[in-house]
Amino acid sequence: MSKYWSPIVSTLKPYVAGEQPRIANLVKLNTNENPYGPSPRALEAIRHAADDRLRLYPDPSALELRQAIASLHGVNADDVFVGNGSDEVLAHTFMGLLNHEAPLLYPDITYSFYPVYSQLYGIETQQVPLDENFGIRLSDYDQHCGAIILPNPNAPTGIGLPLSEIEALVAAHPDQPVVIDEAYIDFGGDSAIALTRKYPNLLVVQTFSKSRSLAGMRVGFAIGQRPLIDALERVKDSFNSYPLDKLAQVSAKAAIEDVEWFKTCCDRIIASRTRVVSGLEQRGFRVLPSLANFVFATHPDFAGADLAAKLRERAVLVRHFAKPRIDAYLRISIGTEEECDRLIEALDDILAD
Ligand SMILES: *Cc1c(COP(=O)(O)O)cnc(C)c1O
């Protein structure tokens, strides 16, 4: 607290990011980063662009990047909005599309930035409880509301909804914006992007941080029909006209174009996920069915925080959320094959104690 603060500052409850510690030989499975690194073509694009042209402002509309995203997904560049990480895209979405008279609906267990943005922008919300198996039950969203947002697959559960259910939700709420946050869609889910052509109320948000391994560049995007994108652009140009620097624009474009690298890395992560799930189940864990690059798991003999601490002592970092209903669970990102082995070895060591 300080007398210099604007009044709103003391009321904020900021998001707490997973830690980025400097521990030697650390197996870092706490923030869902991609273990395989960006496409070599993205790195080459950065090297190529790192010269004295950086004295110029970047393209404020990131047109070439938007065209690359549009052509990958079969939409027009005008239907694509890009931002400084999907967190920024989401922030503009909350401000520009999700603040209405009736409450915004989202799951009680979900991406923990949603309540933060809601509070920042003074949005009335109604949290909808997941069912007893941590699934999203769409009939629970049949209620008076101003808008809906949910991740598919959901975080931190990793559970995905089939596209038919997403479509049913969007179709059932023609008068409300419905935002699907697809941060983890490339690890086995079905994207709703194609549905944006049919439904004017649907906005789909994705990120380059997970499947494209560019968390350090901060690039995210949204796809929807023009009136939704217009709202985001109006907010963006009232906040920061150049959210994506030059290096972010060129590297993200190259990452989109390197389809082979993308597919290979996603396939390896999916294969490792299968191995981690069976390794955990063999050791007595309950693991929720995951379509993401992480698993959400609990062991009957350990409290979540306790197990996270024991893993940390063995230089394996995972994420624990001290929250009702999920306090016993750990969210474990899928690393390289070697990192997954080290996770399992650390667990064997803990279980043998
Ligand atoms: C990681 C994540 C994001 C944010 O990604 P950035 O593009 O790195 O800001 C958004 N939504 C969910 C559900 C995420 O897990």
Short mmCIF file of C-alpha atoms and ligand atoms in Angstrom, two decimals, residues 32 84-88 90 111 114 151 155 181 183-184 207-210 218-220, ligand 1:
data_model
loop_
_atom_site.label_atom_id
_atom_site.label_comp_id
_atom_site.label_asym_id
_atom_site.label_seq_id
_atom_site.Cartn_x
_atom_site.Cartn_y
_atom_site.Cartn_z
CA ASN A 32 3.46 -26.00 -19.51
CA ASN A 84 1.33 -9.81 -26.85
CA GLY A 85 0.66 -13.34 -25.68
CA SER A 86 -2.85 -14.72 -25.53
CA ASP A 87 -3.01 -13.23 -22.04
CA GLU A 88 -3.14 -9.80 -23.63
CA LEU A 90 -7.77 -12.34 -23.37
CA TYR A 111 -7.45 -20.68 -15.95
CA TYR A 114 -10.14 -15.16 -15.69
CA PRO A 151 -10.73 -23.14 -22.14
CA ALA A 155 -6.82 -25.91 -17.51
CA ASP A 181 -9.54 -20.38 -25.09
CA ALA A 183 -4.22 -22.66 -25.50
CA TYR A 184 -3.79 -26.47 -25.54
CA THR A 207 -1.29 -18.96 -28.25
CA PHE A 208 2.19 -19.56 -29.64
CA SER A 209 3.46 -20.27 -26.12
CA LYS A 210 2.63 -23.96 -25.85
CA ARG A 218 4.74 -13.47 -26.30
CA VAL A 219 2.38 -14.05 -29.22
CA GLY A 220 -1.29 -14.98 -29.10
C1 LIG B 1 -0.83 -20.54 -21.06
C2 LIG B 1 -2.26 -20.13 -21.18
C3 LIG B 1 -2.63 -18.93 -21.76
C4 LIG B 1 -1.65 -17.82 -21.99
O1 LIG B 1 -0.73 -17.96 -22.90
P1 LIG B 1 0.22 -16.78 -23.34
O2 LIG B 1 -0.02 -16.71 -24.79
O3 LIG B 1 1.58 -17.26 -22.97
O4 LIG B 1 -0.15 -15.51 -22.64
C5 LIG B 1 -3.97 -18.65 -21.96
N1 LIG B 1 -4.92 -19.50 -21.56
C6 LIG B 1 -4.62 -20.65 -20.96
C7 LIG B 1 -5.71 -21.54 -20.54
C8 LIG B 1 -3.29 -20.99 -20.74
O5 LIG B 1 -2.98 -22.10 -20.09
#
